[in-house]
Short mmCIF file of C-alpha atoms in Angstrom, two decimals:
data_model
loop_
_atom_site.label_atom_id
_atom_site.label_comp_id
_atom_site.label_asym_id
_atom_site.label_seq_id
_atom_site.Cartn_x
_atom_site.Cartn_y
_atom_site.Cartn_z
CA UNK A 3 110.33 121.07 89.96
CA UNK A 4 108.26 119.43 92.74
CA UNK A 5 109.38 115.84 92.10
CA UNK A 6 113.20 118.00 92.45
CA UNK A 7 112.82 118.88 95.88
CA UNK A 8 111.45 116.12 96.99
CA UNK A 9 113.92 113.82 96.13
CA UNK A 10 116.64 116.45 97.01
CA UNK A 11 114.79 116.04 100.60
CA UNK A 12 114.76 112.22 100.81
CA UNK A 13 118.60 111.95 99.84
CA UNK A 14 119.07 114.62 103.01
CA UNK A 15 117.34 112.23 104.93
CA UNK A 16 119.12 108.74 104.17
CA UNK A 17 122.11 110.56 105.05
CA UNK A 18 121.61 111.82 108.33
CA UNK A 19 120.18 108.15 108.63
CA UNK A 20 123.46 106.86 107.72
CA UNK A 21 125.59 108.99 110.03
CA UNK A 22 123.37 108.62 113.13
CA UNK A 23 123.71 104.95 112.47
CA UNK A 24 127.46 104.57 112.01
CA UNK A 25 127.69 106.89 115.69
CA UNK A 26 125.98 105.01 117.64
CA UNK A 27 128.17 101.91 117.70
CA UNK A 28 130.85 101.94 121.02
CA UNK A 29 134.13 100.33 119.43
CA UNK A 30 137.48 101.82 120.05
CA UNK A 31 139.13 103.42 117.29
CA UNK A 32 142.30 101.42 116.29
CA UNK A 33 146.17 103.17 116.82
CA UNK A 34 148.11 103.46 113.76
CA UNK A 35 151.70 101.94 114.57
CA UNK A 36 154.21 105.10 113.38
CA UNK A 37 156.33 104.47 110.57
CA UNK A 38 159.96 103.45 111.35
CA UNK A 39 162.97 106.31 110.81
CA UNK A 40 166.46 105.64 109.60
CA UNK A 41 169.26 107.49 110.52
CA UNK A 42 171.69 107.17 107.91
CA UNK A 43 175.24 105.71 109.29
CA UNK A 44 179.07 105.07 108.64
CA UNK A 45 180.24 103.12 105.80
CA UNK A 46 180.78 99.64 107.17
CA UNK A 47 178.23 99.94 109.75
CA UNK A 48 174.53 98.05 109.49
CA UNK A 49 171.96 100.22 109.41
CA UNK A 50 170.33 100.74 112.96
CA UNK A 51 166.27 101.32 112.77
CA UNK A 52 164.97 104.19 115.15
CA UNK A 53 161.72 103.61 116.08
CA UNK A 54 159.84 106.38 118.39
CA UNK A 55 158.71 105.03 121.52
CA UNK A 56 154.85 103.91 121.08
CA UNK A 57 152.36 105.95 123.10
CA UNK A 58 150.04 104.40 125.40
CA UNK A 59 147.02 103.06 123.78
CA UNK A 60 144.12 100.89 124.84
CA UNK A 61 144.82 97.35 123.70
CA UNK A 62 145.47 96.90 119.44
CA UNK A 63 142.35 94.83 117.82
CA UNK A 64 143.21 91.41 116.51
CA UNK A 65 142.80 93.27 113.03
CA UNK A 66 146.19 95.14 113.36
CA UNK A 67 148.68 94.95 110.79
CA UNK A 68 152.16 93.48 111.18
CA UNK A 69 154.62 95.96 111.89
CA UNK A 70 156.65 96.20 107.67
CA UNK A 71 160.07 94.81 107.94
CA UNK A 72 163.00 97.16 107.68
CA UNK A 73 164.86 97.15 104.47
CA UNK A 74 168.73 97.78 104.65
CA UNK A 75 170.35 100.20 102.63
CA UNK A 76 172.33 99.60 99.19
CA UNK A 77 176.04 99.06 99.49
CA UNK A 78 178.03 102.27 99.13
CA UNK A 79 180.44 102.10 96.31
CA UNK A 80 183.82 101.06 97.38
CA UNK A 81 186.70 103.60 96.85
CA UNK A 82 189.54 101.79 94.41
CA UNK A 83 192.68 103.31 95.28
CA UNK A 84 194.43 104.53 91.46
CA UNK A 85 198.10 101.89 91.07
CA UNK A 86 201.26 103.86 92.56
CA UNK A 87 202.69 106.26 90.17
CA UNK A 88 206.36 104.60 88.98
CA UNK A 89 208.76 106.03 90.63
CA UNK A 90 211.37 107.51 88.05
CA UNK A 91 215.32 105.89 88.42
CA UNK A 92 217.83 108.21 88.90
CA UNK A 93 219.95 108.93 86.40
CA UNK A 94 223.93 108.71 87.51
CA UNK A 95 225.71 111.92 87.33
CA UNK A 96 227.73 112.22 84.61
CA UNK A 97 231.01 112.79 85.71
CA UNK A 98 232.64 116.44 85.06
CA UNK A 99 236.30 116.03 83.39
CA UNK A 100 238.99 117.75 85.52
CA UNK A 101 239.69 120.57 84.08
CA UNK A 102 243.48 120.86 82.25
CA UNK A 103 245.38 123.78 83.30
CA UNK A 104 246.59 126.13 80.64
CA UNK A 105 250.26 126.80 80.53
CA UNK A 106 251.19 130.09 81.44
CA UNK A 107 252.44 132.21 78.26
CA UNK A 108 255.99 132.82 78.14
CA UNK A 109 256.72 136.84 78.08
CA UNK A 110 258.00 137.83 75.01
CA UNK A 111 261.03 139.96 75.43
CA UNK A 112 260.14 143.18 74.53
CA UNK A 113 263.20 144.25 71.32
CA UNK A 114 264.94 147.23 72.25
CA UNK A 115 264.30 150.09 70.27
CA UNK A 116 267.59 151.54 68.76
CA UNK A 117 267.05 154.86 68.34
CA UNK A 118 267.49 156.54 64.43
CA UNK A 119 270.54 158.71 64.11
CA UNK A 120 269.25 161.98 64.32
CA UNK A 121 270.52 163.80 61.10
CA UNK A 122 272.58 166.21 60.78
CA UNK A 123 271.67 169.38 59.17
CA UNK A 124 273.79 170.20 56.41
CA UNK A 125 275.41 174.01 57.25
CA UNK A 126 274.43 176.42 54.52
CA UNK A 127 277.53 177.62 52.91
CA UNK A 128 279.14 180.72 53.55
CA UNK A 129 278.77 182.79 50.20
CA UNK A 130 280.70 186.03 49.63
CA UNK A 131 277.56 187.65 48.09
CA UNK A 132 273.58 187.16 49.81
CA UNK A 133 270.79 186.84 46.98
CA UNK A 134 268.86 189.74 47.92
CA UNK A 135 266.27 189.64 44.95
CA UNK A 136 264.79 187.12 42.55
CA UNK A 137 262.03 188.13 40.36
CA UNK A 138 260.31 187.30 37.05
CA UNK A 139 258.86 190.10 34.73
CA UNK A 140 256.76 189.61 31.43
CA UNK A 141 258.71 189.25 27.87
CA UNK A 142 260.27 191.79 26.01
CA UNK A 143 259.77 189.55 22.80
CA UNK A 144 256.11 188.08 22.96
CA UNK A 145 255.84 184.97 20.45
CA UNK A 146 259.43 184.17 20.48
CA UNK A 147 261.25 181.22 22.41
CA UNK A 148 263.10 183.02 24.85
CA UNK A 149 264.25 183.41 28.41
CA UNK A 150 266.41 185.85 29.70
CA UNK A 151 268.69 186.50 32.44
CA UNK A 152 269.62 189.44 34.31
CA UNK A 153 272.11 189.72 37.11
CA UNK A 154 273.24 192.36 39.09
CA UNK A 155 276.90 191.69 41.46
CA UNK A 156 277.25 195.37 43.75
CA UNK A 157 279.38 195.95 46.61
CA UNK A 158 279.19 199.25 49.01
CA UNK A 159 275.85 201.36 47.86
CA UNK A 160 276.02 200.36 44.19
CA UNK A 161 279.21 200.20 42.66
CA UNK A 162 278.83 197.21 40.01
CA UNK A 163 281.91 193.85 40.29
CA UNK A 164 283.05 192.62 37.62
CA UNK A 165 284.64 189.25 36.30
CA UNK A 166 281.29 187.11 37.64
CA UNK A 167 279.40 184.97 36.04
CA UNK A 168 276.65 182.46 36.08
CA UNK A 169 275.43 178.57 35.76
CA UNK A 170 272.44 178.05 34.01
CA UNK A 171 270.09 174.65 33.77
CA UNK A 172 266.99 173.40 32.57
CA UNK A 173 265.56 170.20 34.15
CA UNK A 174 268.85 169.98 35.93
CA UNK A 175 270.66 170.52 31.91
CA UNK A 176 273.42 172.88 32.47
CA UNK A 177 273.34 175.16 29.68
CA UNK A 178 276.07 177.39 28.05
CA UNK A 179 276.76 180.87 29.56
CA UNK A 180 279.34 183.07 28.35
CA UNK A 181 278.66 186.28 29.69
CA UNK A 182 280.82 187.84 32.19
CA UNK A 183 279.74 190.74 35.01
CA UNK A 184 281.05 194.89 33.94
CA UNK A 185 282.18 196.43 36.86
CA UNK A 186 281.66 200.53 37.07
CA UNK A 187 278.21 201.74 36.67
CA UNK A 188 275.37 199.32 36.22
CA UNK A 189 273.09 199.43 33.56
CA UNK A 190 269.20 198.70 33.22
CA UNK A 191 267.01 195.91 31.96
CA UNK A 192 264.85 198.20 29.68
CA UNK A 193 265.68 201.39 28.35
CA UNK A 194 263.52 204.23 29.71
CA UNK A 195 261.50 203.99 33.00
CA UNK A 196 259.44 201.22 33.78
CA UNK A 197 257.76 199.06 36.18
CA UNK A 198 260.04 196.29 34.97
CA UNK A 199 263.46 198.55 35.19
CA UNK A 200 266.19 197.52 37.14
CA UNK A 201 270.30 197.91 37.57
CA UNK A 202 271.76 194.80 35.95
CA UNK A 203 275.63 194.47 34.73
CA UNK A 204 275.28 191.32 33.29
CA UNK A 205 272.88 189.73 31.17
CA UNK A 206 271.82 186.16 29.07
CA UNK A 207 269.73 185.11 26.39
CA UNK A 208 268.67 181.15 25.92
CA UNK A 209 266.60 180.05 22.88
CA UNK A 210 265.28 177.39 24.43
CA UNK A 211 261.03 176.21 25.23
CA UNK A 212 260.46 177.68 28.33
CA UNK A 213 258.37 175.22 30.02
CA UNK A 214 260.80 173.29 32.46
CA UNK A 215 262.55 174.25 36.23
CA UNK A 216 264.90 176.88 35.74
CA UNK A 217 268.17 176.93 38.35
CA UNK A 218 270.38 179.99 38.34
CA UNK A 219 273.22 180.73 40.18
CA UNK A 220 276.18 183.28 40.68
CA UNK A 221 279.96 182.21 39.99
CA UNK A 222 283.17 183.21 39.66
CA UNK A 223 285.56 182.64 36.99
CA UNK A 224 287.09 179.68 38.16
CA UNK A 225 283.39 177.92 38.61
CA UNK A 226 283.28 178.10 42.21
CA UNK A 227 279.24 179.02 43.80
CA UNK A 228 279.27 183.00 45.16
CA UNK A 229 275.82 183.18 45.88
CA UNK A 230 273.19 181.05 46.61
CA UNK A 231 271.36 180.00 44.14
CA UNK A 232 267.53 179.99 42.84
CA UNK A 233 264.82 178.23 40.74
CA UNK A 234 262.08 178.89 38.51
CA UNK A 235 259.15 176.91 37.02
CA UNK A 236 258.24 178.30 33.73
CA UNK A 237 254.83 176.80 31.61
CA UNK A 238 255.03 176.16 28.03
CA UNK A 239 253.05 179.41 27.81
CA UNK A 240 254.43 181.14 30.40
CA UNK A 241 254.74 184.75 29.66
CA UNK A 242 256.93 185.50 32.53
CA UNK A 243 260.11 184.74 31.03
CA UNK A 244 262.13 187.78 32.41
CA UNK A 245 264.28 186.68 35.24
CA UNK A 246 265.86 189.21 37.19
CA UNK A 247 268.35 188.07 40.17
CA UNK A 248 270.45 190.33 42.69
CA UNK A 249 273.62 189.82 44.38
CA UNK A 250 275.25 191.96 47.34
CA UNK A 251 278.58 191.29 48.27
CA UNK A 252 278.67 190.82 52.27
#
């Protein structure tokens, strides 16, 4: 541990040896020459070195470096301008046709209506006797082929004519009649009282089917209409086959 210190002590000493020595010598301590700045500059332009103004120092030992040469910048890239776009020809107007001017249309004459003969209402003859009553009643013979006819011709409050007769057809078939109108007191329909009763002076029986249209109307002897006359539409089972007209003289 000894021998430690010791040398510990002598490597103190060679050093403040060394220091004292290098301090004693009188030289002037050399200036350092400042490094040059660049300011950058405009494209085109040569680079321009700045250098600071050097301070006043004693006199630079023969032992002073050369001042470093200034190294210009790279070239900036030069800007290539793209080619002109093409410049796209204008295409001629096409030209528009004139347009051809439709022909007015000729009015059509508008055809004069003629107007339709207004008809003219046949008159309705002027009987001698007004149908006051046309009725149908059920059968007196059920199961047999039969239609019959009653008629009753009156005048004043019911005093029966006589001499009258009748015309008869089926599906527009005259049929034959040969009954003629009593004149005096009227008889009846039915004997006895009845719904179906009524004053009749002249009466008809036809064996015929019944289903058809049934026209009936009054005469006188020499075939000439009295009366005006009516219809009937019987079924093939129609059980109303009891037809039962009235005539009043006017």
């Amino acid at each position: 541990m000894k021998c430690i210190n010791r040398l510990s002590g002598l490597l103190l000493l060679l050093v403040v040896l060394l220091v004292g020595g290098c301090g004693g010598r009188d030289e002037p301590t050399p200036t350092r020459t400042p490094v040059p700045t660049y300011t950058p500059t405009a494209v085109g332009q040569q680079p321009v070195a700045v250098t600071q103004p050097p301070t006043a120092q004693p006199a630079a030992p023969t032992d002073t470096p050369a001042p470093p040469t200034a190294t210009p910048l790279p070239p900036t890239a030069t800007f290539t301008p793209e080619p002109p776009t093409a410049t796209p020809t204008p295409i001629p107007p096409t030209q528009t046709p004139t347009p051809t001017e439709t022909p007015s249309a000729t009015p059509t004459e508008t055809p004069t209506i003629t107007p339709s003969p207004t008809p003219t209402p046949t008159p309705t003859p002027d009987y001698v006797f007004a149908l006051e009553a046309a009725e149908q009643f059920p059968t007196q013979l059920p199961g047999v082929d039969e239609v019959r006819v009653y008629v009753y011709v009156y005048t004043g409050d019911a005093y029966a004519l006589g001499g009258y007769t009748i015309r008869v057809s089926k599906d527009s078939v005259p049929l034959t009649v040969l009954a003629r109108s009593t004149d005096g007191l009227p008889g009846e329909t039915r004997p006895g009282p009845s719904p179906y009763t009524r004053f009749a002076n002249l009466g008809a029986a036809f064996f015929e089917k019944p289903a058809g249209l049934w026209e009936i109307q009054l005469m006188d002897r020499g075939g000439f209409p009295m009366g005006e006359s009516a219809q009937f539409v019987l079924g093939p089972d129609d059980n109303l086959r009891e037809i039962y007209l009235r005539y009043h003289e006017k």
